[in-house]
Short mmCIF file of C-alpha atoms and ligand atoms in Angstrom, two decimals:
data_model
loop_
_atom_site.label_atom_id
_atom_site.label_comp_id
_atom_site.label_asym_id
_atom_site.label_seq_id
_atom_site.Cartn_x
_atom_site.Cartn_y
_atom_site.Cartn_z
CA MET A 372 0.00 0.00 0.00
CA SER A 373 1.22 3.52 -0.73
CA ASP A 374 2.30 5.54 2.30
CA HIS A 375 2.47 8.88 0.48
CA LYS A 376 -0.92 9.94 1.78
CA ALA A 377 -0.17 13.67 1.64
CA SER A 378 0.50 13.70 -2.12
CA VAL A 379 -2.25 11.23 -3.00
CA GLU A 380 -5.32 12.58 -4.75
CA ARG A 381 -7.71 9.68 -5.21
CA HIS A 382 -8.31 6.21 -3.84
CA VAL A 383 -8.83 2.84 -5.43
CA LEU A 384 -10.86 0.86 -2.92
CA VAL A 385 -10.03 -2.87 -2.97
CA LEU A 386 -12.76 -5.03 -1.46
CA GLY A 387 -11.88 -8.63 -0.57
CA THR A 388 -14.41 -11.45 -0.74
CA GLY A 389 -12.16 -14.57 -0.71
CA GLY A 390 -11.56 -17.09 -3.50
CA THR A 391 -8.47 -18.89 -4.76
CA ILE A 392 -6.71 -15.56 -5.05
CA ALA A 393 -6.79 -15.62 -1.23
CA GLY A 394 -6.20 -19.38 -1.04
CA ARG A 395 -3.49 -21.22 0.87
CA ALA A 396 -2.04 -24.66 0.07
CA ALA A 397 0.35 -26.73 2.19
CA SER A 398 3.04 -26.62 -0.50
CA SER A 399 3.99 -24.12 -3.20
CA GLY A 400 3.81 -26.88 -5.83
CA ASP A 401 0.11 -27.49 -5.16
CA ASN A 402 -2.19 -25.46 -7.42
CA ILE A 403 -5.39 -27.37 -6.67
CA GLY A 404 -5.30 -28.80 -3.12
CA TYR A 405 -5.72 -25.47 -1.34
CA VAL A 406 -8.31 -23.85 0.90
CA ALA A 407 -9.86 -20.76 -0.72
CA GLY A 408 -10.51 -17.55 1.17
CA GLN A 409 -7.68 -17.59 3.75
CA VAL A 410 -5.45 -14.59 3.03
CA GLY A 411 -6.74 -11.10 3.92
CA VAL A 412 -7.15 -8.53 1.16
CA ALA A 413 -4.60 -6.15 2.74
CA GLU A 414 -2.01 -8.93 2.42
CA LEU A 415 -2.98 -9.46 -1.25
CA LEU A 416 -1.97 -5.86 -1.91
CA ALA A 417 1.54 -6.32 -0.52
CA GLY A 418 4.00 -5.43 -3.28
CA ILE A 419 1.33 -3.90 -5.54
CA GLU A 420 2.15 -0.29 -6.28
CA ALA A 421 -0.66 2.20 -6.69
CA PRO A 422 -0.59 4.12 -9.99
CA PRO A 423 0.96 7.62 -9.60
CA SER A 424 -1.23 9.95 -7.48
CA PHE A 425 -3.51 7.12 -6.39
CA MET A 426 -3.68 5.32 -3.07
CA LEU A 427 -4.88 1.77 -2.48
CA GLU A 428 -7.27 1.15 0.38
CA ALA A 429 -8.19 -2.40 1.42
CA GLU A 430 -11.37 -3.61 3.08
CA GLN A 431 -12.59 -7.16 3.74
CA VAL A 432 -16.28 -7.59 2.89
CA ALA A 433 -16.36 -11.41 3.03
CA GLN A 434 -13.92 -14.34 3.07
CA VAL A 435 -15.53 -17.26 1.21
CA ASP A 436 -14.93 -19.90 -1.41
CA SER A 437 -17.15 -18.39 -4.09
CA LYS A 438 -18.96 -21.68 -4.69
CA ASP A 439 -20.67 -20.76 -1.38
CA MET A 440 -21.60 -17.23 -2.47
CA GLU A 441 -24.87 -15.97 -1.02
CA PHE A 442 -27.35 -13.22 -1.89
CA SER A 443 -26.69 -11.61 1.51
CA ILE A 444 -23.00 -11.15 0.60
CA TRP A 445 -24.00 -9.65 -2.75
CA CYS A 446 -26.21 -7.14 -0.90
CA ALA A 447 -23.39 -6.20 1.53
CA LEU A 448 -20.96 -5.83 -1.38
CA ALA A 449 -23.41 -3.76 -3.46
CA ARG A 450 -24.09 -1.47 -0.50
CA ARG A 451 -20.37 -0.86 0.07
CA CYS A 452 -19.83 -0.26 -3.66
CA ALA A 453 -22.77 2.18 -3.80
CA GLN A 454 -21.31 4.17 -0.87
CA ALA A 455 -17.87 4.23 -2.46
CA LEU A 456 -19.23 5.23 -5.89
CA ALA A 457 -20.84 8.24 -4.21
CA ASP A 458 -17.54 9.24 -2.54
CA PRO A 459 -15.63 11.81 -4.65
CA ALA A 460 -12.32 10.59 -3.16
CA VAL A 461 -12.84 7.13 -4.71
CA ALA A 462 -11.77 6.83 -8.35
CA GLY A 463 -12.74 3.19 -8.74
CA ILE A 464 -13.31 -0.10 -6.96
CA VAL A 465 -11.59 -3.48 -7.27
CA VAL A 466 -13.26 -6.60 -5.89
CA THR A 467 -11.11 -9.70 -5.31
CA HIS A 468 -13.27 -12.81 -5.78
CA GLY A 469 -13.23 -16.54 -6.47
CA THR A 470 -13.49 -17.52 -10.13
CA ASP A 471 -16.33 -20.02 -9.69
CA THR A 472 -19.22 -17.56 -9.32
CA LEU A 473 -17.38 -14.43 -10.41
CA GLU A 474 -19.66 -13.91 -13.39
CA GLU A 475 -22.73 -14.07 -11.14
CA THR A 476 -21.43 -11.45 -8.70
CA ALA A 477 -20.32 -9.26 -11.60
CA PHE A 478 -23.76 -9.51 -13.23
CA PHE A 479 -25.50 -8.80 -9.90
CA LEU A 480 -23.40 -5.66 -9.36
CA HIS A 481 -23.93 -4.63 -13.00
CA SER A 482 -27.68 -4.96 -12.45
CA VAL A 483 -27.94 -3.08 -9.16
CA LEU A 484 -25.30 -0.34 -9.31
CA ARG A 485 -25.20 2.88 -11.29
CA ALA A 486 -21.49 2.39 -11.86
CA SER A 487 -20.45 5.75 -13.26
CA LYS A 488 -16.94 4.81 -12.05
CA PRO A 489 -15.21 1.48 -12.70
CA VAL A 490 -16.08 -1.52 -10.53
CA VAL A 491 -13.55 -4.20 -11.48
CA LEU A 492 -13.71 -7.79 -10.27
CA THR A 493 -10.58 -9.88 -10.33
CA CYS A 494 -9.48 -13.33 -9.27
CA ALA A 495 -6.86 -16.04 -9.63
CA MET A 496 -6.76 -19.65 -10.73
CA ARG A 497 -3.76 -20.43 -8.50
CA PRO A 498 -3.64 -19.90 -4.75
CA ALA A 499 -1.64 -17.11 -3.14
CA THR A 500 0.90 -19.72 -1.94
CA ALA A 501 1.64 -21.05 -5.47
CA LEU A 502 5.15 -21.02 -6.90
CA SER A 503 3.89 -18.72 -9.62
CA PRO A 504 0.58 -17.20 -8.47
CA ASP A 505 -1.51 -15.34 -11.06
CA GLY A 506 -3.33 -13.22 -8.46
CA PRO A 507 -0.80 -10.38 -8.01
CA GLN A 508 -0.68 -9.52 -11.74
CA ASN A 509 -4.47 -9.74 -11.98
CA VAL A 510 -4.82 -7.34 -9.03
CA ARG A 511 -2.29 -4.98 -10.57
CA ASP A 512 -4.21 -5.03 -13.88
CA ALA A 513 -7.56 -4.54 -12.11
CA VAL A 514 -6.17 -1.55 -10.21
CA ALA A 515 -4.99 -0.09 -13.54
CA VAL A 516 -8.54 -0.39 -14.92
CA ALA A 517 -10.05 1.08 -11.73
CA ALA A 518 -7.69 4.08 -11.97
CA THR A 519 -8.35 4.70 -15.69
CA ALA A 520 -9.89 8.10 -16.38
CA ASP A 521 -13.31 7.76 -18.08
CA ALA A 522 -13.63 4.05 -17.26
CA GLN A 523 -17.06 3.05 -16.02
CA GLY A 524 -19.34 0.06 -15.48
CA VAL A 525 -18.77 -3.36 -13.95
CA SER A 526 -16.01 -5.41 -15.55
CA VAL A 527 -13.86 -8.46 -14.87
CA VAL A 528 -10.10 -8.55 -15.32
CA CYS A 529 -8.28 -11.88 -15.65
CA ALA A 530 -5.03 -12.77 -17.45
CA GLY A 531 -4.68 -9.33 -19.00
CA VAL A 532 -8.16 -9.33 -20.54
CA VAL A 533 -11.03 -7.01 -19.55
CA HIS A 534 -14.54 -8.48 -19.89
CA ALA A 535 -17.93 -6.79 -19.49
CA ALA A 536 -20.03 -8.20 -16.63
CA LEU A 537 -22.88 -8.85 -19.04
CA ASP A 538 -20.85 -11.11 -21.32
CA VAL A 539 -18.22 -12.79 -19.15
CA GLN A 540 -18.26 -16.53 -18.41
CA LYS A 541 -15.79 -18.88 -16.79
CA VAL A 542 -14.87 -21.28 -19.59
CA HIS A 543 -11.91 -23.26 -18.27
CA THR A 544 -11.40 -25.36 -15.15
CA TYR A 545 -7.62 -24.95 -14.86
CA ARG A 546 -5.97 -22.46 -17.21
CA THR A 547 -5.09 -19.05 -15.78
CA ASP A 548 -6.88 -17.44 -18.76
CA ALA A 549 -10.17 -18.95 -17.59
CA PHE A 550 -12.73 -16.39 -18.83
CA ALA A 551 -14.26 -15.46 -22.17
CA SER A 552 -16.87 -13.04 -23.46
CA GLY A 553 -18.38 -15.27 -26.16
CA ASP A 554 -19.72 -13.62 -29.31
CA ALA A 555 -19.41 -10.16 -27.75
CA GLY A 556 -15.63 -10.38 -27.35
CA PRO A 557 -13.65 -8.66 -24.59
CA LEU A 558 -13.90 -5.01 -23.62
CA GLY A 559 -10.15 -4.64 -23.86
CA PHE A 560 -6.73 -5.59 -22.57
CA VAL A 561 -4.30 -4.42 -19.88
CA GLU A 562 -0.70 -4.16 -21.00
CA GLU A 563 1.97 -2.93 -18.57
CA GLY A 564 -0.55 -0.92 -16.58
CA GLU A 565 -2.21 0.62 -19.66
CA VAL A 566 -5.73 -0.22 -20.79
CA ARG A 567 -6.25 -0.80 -24.52
CA LEU A 568 -9.98 -0.74 -25.20
CA ALA A 569 -11.49 -2.94 -27.91
CA LYS A 570 -14.91 -1.30 -27.56
CA PRO A 571 -16.62 1.40 -25.45
CA TRP A 572 -17.06 1.00 -21.69
CA PRO A 573 -20.49 -0.45 -20.73
CA GLN A 574 -23.42 1.96 -20.55
CA VAL A 575 -24.34 2.97 -17.02
CA SER A 576 -27.88 1.97 -16.11
CA GLU A 577 -29.91 4.71 -14.40
CA GLN A 578 -32.30 2.09 -13.13
CA GLY A 579 -29.53 0.38 -11.17
CA MET A 580 -29.35 2.96 -8.42
CA ARG A 581 -32.83 2.26 -7.11
CA PHE A 582 -31.84 -1.27 -6.22
CA ALA A 583 -28.55 -0.10 -4.71
CA GLU A 584 -30.47 2.19 -2.35
CA ASP A 585 -33.12 -0.42 -1.62
CA LEU A 586 -30.49 -3.04 -0.86
CA ALA A 587 -30.05 -1.32 2.52
CA LEU A 588 -33.28 -3.11 3.40
CA ASP A 589 -31.58 -6.53 3.34
CA PHE A 590 -34.00 -8.34 1.08
CA ALA A 591 -34.49 -12.06 1.38
CA ALA A 592 -33.70 -13.47 -2.05
CA PRO A 593 -36.76 -14.86 -3.86
CA ARG A 594 -36.10 -18.53 -4.56
CA VAL A 595 -35.43 -19.14 -8.24
CA GLU A 596 -34.28 -22.59 -9.34
CA ILE A 597 -32.50 -23.62 -12.54
CA VAL A 598 -33.70 -26.80 -14.26
CA LEU A 599 -31.66 -28.31 -17.08
CA SER A 600 -33.41 -29.69 -20.16
CA HIS A 601 -31.51 -32.73 -21.44
CA ALA A 602 -32.03 -36.08 -23.16
CA GLY A 603 -34.34 -38.24 -21.05
CA ALA A 604 -35.42 -35.29 -18.84
CA ARG A 605 -38.51 -35.67 -16.61
CA GLY A 606 -40.80 -33.09 -15.01
CA ALA A 607 -40.91 -34.61 -11.49
CA LEU A 608 -38.48 -32.08 -10.02
CA ILE A 609 -40.56 -29.17 -11.34
CA ASP A 610 -43.78 -30.82 -10.13
CA SER A 611 -42.40 -31.16 -6.59
CA LEU A 612 -41.42 -27.46 -6.62
CA VAL A 613 -44.93 -26.58 -7.84
CA ALA A 614 -46.51 -28.70 -5.08
CA GLU A 615 -44.47 -26.81 -2.41
CA HIS A 616 -45.45 -23.49 -3.99
CA VAL A 617 -49.14 -24.42 -4.08
CA ARG A 618 -48.99 -25.50 -0.38
CA GLY A 619 -47.49 -22.08 0.41
CA ALA A 620 -44.45 -23.68 2.05
CA PRO A 621 -42.06 -21.01 3.44
CA GLY A 622 -39.25 -20.29 0.98
CA SER A 623 -41.02 -22.10 -1.83
CA VAL A 624 -39.98 -21.42 -5.40
CA ARG A 625 -41.05 -18.15 -7.06
CA GLY A 626 -39.30 -18.58 -10.36
CA LEU A 627 -37.80 -21.19 -12.66
CA VAL A 628 -35.05 -20.75 -15.21
CA LEU A 629 -35.11 -23.53 -17.77
CA ALA A 630 -31.60 -24.15 -19.15
CA ALA A 631 -32.88 -24.96 -22.62
CA THR A 632 -31.26 -26.70 -25.55
CA GLY A 633 -30.07 -24.67 -28.57
CA ASN A 634 -32.40 -21.84 -29.50
CA GLY A 635 -34.50 -22.28 -26.34
CA THR A 636 -36.12 -25.66 -27.01
CA LEU A 637 -37.24 -27.92 -24.16
CA HIS A 638 -37.73 -31.63 -23.67
CA ARG A 639 -41.50 -32.16 -23.93
CA GLU A 640 -41.66 -33.46 -20.33
CA ILE A 641 -39.94 -30.29 -19.04
CA GLU A 642 -42.16 -28.12 -21.25
CA GLN A 643 -45.35 -29.69 -19.89
CA ALA A 644 -44.21 -29.47 -16.25
CA ALA A 645 -43.09 -25.85 -16.78
CA ALA A 646 -46.54 -25.03 -18.18
CA ARG A 647 -48.05 -26.42 -14.95
CA ALA A 648 -45.62 -24.26 -12.96
CA GLN A 649 -46.55 -21.14 -14.92
CA ALA A 650 -50.25 -21.87 -14.45
CA ALA A 651 -49.59 -22.12 -10.69
CA GLY A 652 -48.14 -18.57 -10.68
CA ILE A 653 -44.41 -19.40 -10.85
CA ARG A 654 -42.43 -17.17 -13.24
CA VAL A 655 -40.77 -19.28 -15.95
CA VAL A 656 -37.92 -18.07 -18.20
CA ARG A 657 -35.82 -19.95 -20.78
CA ALA A 658 -32.06 -19.43 -21.07
CA THR A 659 -29.95 -21.29 -23.61
CA ARG A 660 -27.51 -23.86 -22.28
CA CYS A 661 -25.20 -23.06 -25.24
CA SER A 662 -22.17 -21.05 -24.16
CA GLN A 663 -22.44 -18.74 -27.16
CA GLY A 664 -25.27 -17.07 -29.08
CA ARG A 665 -28.68 -15.90 -27.93
CA ILE A 666 -32.22 -17.26 -28.03
CA LEU A 667 -34.10 -15.80 -30.99
CA ALA A 668 -37.75 -15.52 -29.99
CA LYS A 669 -40.42 -17.08 -32.25
CA PRO A 670 -44.14 -16.41 -32.46
CA GLY A 671 -46.00 -18.80 -30.16
CA ASP A 672 -43.15 -19.35 -27.66
CA ALA A 673 -44.79 -20.60 -24.46
CA PHE A 674 -42.24 -18.98 -22.13
CA PRO A 675 -40.22 -15.76 -22.31
CA ASP A 676 -36.51 -16.05 -23.02
CA ALA A 677 -33.43 -14.48 -21.48
CA GLY A 678 -31.77 -13.60 -24.80
CA ALA A 679 -28.01 -14.06 -24.52
CA LEU A 680 -27.94 -14.45 -20.73
CA SER A 681 -26.67 -17.71 -19.34
CA SER A 682 -28.96 -19.59 -16.96
CA VAL A 683 -27.08 -18.36 -13.85
CA LYS A 684 -27.39 -14.73 -14.97
CA ALA A 685 -31.02 -15.20 -16.04
CA ARG A 686 -31.67 -16.51 -12.52
CA ILE A 687 -30.28 -13.29 -10.98
CA ARG A 688 -32.29 -11.13 -13.37
CA LEU A 689 -35.47 -13.00 -12.45
CA GLN A 690 -34.71 -12.64 -8.71
CA LEU A 691 -34.29 -8.88 -9.16
CA GLU A 692 -37.49 -8.65 -11.22
CA LEU A 693 -39.37 -10.53 -8.52
CA LEU A 694 -37.92 -8.18 -5.86
CA GLY A 695 -38.84 -5.18 -8.03
CA SER A 696 -42.43 -6.35 -8.40
CA GLU A 697 -42.64 -6.93 -4.61
CA ALA A 698 -41.37 -3.39 -3.95
CA ASN A 699 -44.02 -1.80 -6.26
C1 SIN B 1137 -13.59 -19.85 -5.64
O1 SIN B 1137 -14.30 -19.63 -6.61
O2 SIN B 1137 -13.66 -19.23 -4.56
C2 SIN B 1137 -12.58 -20.97 -5.70
C3 SIN B 1137 -12.07 -21.21 -7.07
C4 SIN B 1137 -11.31 -20.06 -7.66
O3 SIN B 1137 -11.27 -18.94 -7.17
O4 SIN B 1137 -10.68 -20.31 -8.73
#
């Protein structure tokens, strides 16, 4: 961390949430047998220089393996980001995060924040204790994006590539370059602390701020389940969710995302069960299970589609829509 506070003009706030980037293994040769979320975010900044006239400030918001990410952590993170975005001393925000649900947190923040400054999530595929950890360079690159004049919106930085929250997906289980932006392509690249943009920064949504303010209320997340359509699929799982919903069981399902084949098609058994769910008042949305492309709507489609959103992002969008309709 910089200690030249007197000459520093603006801050980059680095919020820690855990992940492999903060993971510890028993030996430096072990890149997979580690425990995620062990090293504090202040320690992750050791040796990372702030760009000239910036100061790095570290704060721990959570310390989890991101496979265990929860809506309550998203709300706490969004609240802290919203406060920092409103602070003129803060130029941008970096969030250190596990890779496994990074795209979900990024999409959540993209949906709820009016990010007129950069909010940059970053991560690592190797633990902090690795012989050659990828975390420090990723943090350095993310800080460079967060300190870039005119940058805005929620993005993800990994292996020198900048991805928009809307498009990014984890696509590899092991390689350090584990993310891709599909058809949309990346937002840009970070090279020796300089950002080279491939396209404009994401538009800032005006609608986002309402959620960011409302998140102070600590909403309970509406339950939305994802059901995969596949060869030999059956509707029993959906029917049991519908039965709970009809009984009014606490925490019963409010929405279903159907991870559909190709251009949004469904196994007939899933389609029939989903129609029963919709008739029972459960919101049903189709998202394609293909990793690229979007669902092109056709006349007569029985269920709305999520366009290019993956099923995990469509689930978040549906949760926020359900929260929005509750609030109105
Ligand atoms: C996690 O997602 O927290 C663990 C895996 C990773 O960060 O690569």
